[in-house]
CSV table of C-alpha atoms in Angstrom, one decimal:
chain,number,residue,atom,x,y,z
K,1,UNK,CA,14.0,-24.7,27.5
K,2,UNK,CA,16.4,-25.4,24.8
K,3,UNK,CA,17.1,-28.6,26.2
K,4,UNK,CA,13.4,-29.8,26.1
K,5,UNK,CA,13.6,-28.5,22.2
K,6,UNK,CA,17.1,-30.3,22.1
K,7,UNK,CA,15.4,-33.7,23.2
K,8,UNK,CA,12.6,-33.6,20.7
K,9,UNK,CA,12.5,-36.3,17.9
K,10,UNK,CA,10.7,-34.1,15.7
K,11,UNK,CA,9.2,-30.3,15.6
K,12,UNK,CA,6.5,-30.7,13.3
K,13,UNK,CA,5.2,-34.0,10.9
K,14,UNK,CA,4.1,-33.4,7.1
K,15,UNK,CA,2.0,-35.9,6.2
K,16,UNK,CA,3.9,-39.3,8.2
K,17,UNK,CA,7.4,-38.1,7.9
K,18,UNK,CA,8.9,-36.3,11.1
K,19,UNK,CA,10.6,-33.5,10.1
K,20,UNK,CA,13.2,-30.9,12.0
K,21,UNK,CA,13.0,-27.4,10.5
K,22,UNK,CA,16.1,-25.7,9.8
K,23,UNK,CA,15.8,-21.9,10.6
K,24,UNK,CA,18.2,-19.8,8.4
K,25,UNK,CA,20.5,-17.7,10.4
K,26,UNK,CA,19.8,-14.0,9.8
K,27,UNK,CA,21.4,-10.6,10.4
K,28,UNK,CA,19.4,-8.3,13.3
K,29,UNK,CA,18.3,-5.5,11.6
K,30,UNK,CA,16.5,-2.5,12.9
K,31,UNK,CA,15.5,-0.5,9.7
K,32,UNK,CA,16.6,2.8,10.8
K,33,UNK,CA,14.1,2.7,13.9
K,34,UNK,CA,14.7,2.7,17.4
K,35,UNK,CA,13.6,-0.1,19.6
K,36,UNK,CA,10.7,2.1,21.2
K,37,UNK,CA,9.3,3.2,17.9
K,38,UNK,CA,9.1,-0.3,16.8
K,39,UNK,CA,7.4,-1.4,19.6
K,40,UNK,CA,5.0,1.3,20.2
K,41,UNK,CA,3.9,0.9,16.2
K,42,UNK,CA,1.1,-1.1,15.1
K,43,UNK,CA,2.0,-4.4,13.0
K,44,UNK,CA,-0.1,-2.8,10.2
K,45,UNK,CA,2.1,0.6,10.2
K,46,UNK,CA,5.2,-1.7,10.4
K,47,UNK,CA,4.4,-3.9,7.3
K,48,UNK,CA,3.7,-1.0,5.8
K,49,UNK,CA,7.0,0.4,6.3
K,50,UNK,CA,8.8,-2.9,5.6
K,51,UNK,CA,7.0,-5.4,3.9
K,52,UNK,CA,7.5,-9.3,4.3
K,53,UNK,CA,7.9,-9.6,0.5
K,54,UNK,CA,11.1,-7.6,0.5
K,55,UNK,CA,12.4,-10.0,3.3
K,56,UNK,CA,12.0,-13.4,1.8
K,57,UNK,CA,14.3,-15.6,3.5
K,58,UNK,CA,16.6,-16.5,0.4
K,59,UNK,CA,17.5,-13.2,-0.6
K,60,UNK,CA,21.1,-12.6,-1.8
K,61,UNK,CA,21.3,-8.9,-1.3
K,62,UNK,CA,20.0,-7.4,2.0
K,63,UNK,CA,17.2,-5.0,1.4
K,64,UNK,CA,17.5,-1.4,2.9
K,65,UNK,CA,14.2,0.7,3.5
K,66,UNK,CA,14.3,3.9,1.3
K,67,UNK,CA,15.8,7.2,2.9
K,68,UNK,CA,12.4,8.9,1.9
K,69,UNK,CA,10.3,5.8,3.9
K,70,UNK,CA,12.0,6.0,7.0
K,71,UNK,CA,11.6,10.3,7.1
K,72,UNK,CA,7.5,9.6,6.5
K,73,UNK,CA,7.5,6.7,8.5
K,74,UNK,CA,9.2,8.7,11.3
K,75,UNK,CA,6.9,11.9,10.6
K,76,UNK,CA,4.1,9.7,11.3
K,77,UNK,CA,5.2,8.4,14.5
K,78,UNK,CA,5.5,11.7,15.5
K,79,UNK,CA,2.2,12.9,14.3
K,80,UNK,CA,0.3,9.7,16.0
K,81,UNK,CA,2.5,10.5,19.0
K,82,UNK,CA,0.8,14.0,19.1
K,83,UNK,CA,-2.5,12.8,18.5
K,84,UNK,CA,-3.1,14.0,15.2
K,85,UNK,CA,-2.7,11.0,13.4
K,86,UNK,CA,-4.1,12.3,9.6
K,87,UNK,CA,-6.3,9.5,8.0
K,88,UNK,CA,-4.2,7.6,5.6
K,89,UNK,CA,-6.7,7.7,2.3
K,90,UNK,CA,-6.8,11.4,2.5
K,91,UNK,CA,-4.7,12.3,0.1
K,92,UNK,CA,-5.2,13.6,-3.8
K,93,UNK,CA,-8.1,11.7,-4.5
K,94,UNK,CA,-10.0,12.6,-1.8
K,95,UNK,CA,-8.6,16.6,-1.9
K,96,UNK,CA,-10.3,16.7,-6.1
K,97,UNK,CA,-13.7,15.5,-4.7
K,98,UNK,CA,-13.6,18.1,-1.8
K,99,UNK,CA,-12.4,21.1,-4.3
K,100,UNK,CA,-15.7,19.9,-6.4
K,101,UNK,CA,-18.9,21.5,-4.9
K,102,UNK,CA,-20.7,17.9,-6.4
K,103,UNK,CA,-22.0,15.9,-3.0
K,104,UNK,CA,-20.9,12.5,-3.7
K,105,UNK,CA,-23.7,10.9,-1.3
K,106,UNK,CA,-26.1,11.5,-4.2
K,107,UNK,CA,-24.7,10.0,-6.5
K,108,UNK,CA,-25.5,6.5,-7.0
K,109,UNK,CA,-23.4,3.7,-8.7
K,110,UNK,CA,-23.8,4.3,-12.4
K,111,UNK,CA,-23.6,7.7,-11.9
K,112,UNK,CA,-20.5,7.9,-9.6
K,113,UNK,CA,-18.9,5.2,-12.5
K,114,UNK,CA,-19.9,8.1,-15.0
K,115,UNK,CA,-18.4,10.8,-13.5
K,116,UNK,CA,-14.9,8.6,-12.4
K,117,UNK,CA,-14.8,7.5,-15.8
K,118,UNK,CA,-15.5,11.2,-17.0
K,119,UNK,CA,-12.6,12.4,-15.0
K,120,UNK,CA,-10.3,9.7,-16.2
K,121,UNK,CA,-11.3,10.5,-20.7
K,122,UNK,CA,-9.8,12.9,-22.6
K,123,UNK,CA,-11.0,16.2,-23.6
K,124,UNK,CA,-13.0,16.9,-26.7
K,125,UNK,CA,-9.9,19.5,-27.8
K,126,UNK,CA,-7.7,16.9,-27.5
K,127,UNK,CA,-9.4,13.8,-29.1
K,128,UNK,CA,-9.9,16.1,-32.2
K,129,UNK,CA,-5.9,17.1,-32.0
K,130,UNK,CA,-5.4,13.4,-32.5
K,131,UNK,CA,-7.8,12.6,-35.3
K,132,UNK,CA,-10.4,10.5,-33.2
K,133,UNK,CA,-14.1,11.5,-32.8
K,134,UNK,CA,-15.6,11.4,-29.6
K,135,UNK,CA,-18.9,9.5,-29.7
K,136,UNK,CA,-22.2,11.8,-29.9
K,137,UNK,CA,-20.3,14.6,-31.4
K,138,UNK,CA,-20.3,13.4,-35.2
K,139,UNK,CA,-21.6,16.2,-37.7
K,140,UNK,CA,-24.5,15.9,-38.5
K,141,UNK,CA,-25.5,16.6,-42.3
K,142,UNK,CA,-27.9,19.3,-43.5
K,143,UNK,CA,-31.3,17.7,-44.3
């Protein structure tokens, strides 16, 4: 087979010019996984892990994978192994809407906008602490 590639004028044309790639010679790495945990992971779960930004081909320094990473990364494994592979957006976001007793189904856009954006503004104590007024709560003169 490398004879046949060996014997080729060209790999690939751009535009009229026939061109031969050069392929920059890498190190093998493994990323702290074993052969059968790469290959029984899904391509999603393994960009995930190590994403093709962090291995562009003209890096000077060699990019290792976070000790932290690899212990999730192998945690999950395990867990998917087991069959109890958690849902990957649960997480804080989802645990504050399940501690409220408000069923999000009802709500529609505007309203579920509201209430995000509710969540995400300071309280009336503090605005007052720092001097601002909150809107709808100016004082109101005696008529």
């Amino acid at each position: 087979m490398m004879e046949e590639y060996y014997k080729l004028d060209h790999e690939g044309t751009i535009g009229d010019l026939k061109t031969r790639f050069k392929y920059a010679k890498v190190d093998p790495s493994r990323y702290g996984l074993k052969t059968h945990e790469i290959l029984m992971s899904d391509d999603k779960d393994l960009n995930q892990y190590v994403s093709v930004k962090k291995l562009a081909p003209y890096r000077e320094k060699e990019w290792k994978v976070p000790n932290n990473r690899r212990y999730q990364y192998k945690m999950m494994l395990k867990e998917h192994l087991r069959g109890k592979r958690k849902d990957e957006k649960t997480g804080k976001k989802n645990q504050k809407i399940e501690e409220s007793n408000v069923d999000l189904t009802s709500l529609y856009g505007n309203a579920k906008r509201r209430r995000q954006k509710a969540e995400l503004s300071l309280s009336r104590g503090r605005l007052w602490a720092y001097g601002k007024v909150p809107p709808g709560a100016k004082a109101k003169g005696k008529h």
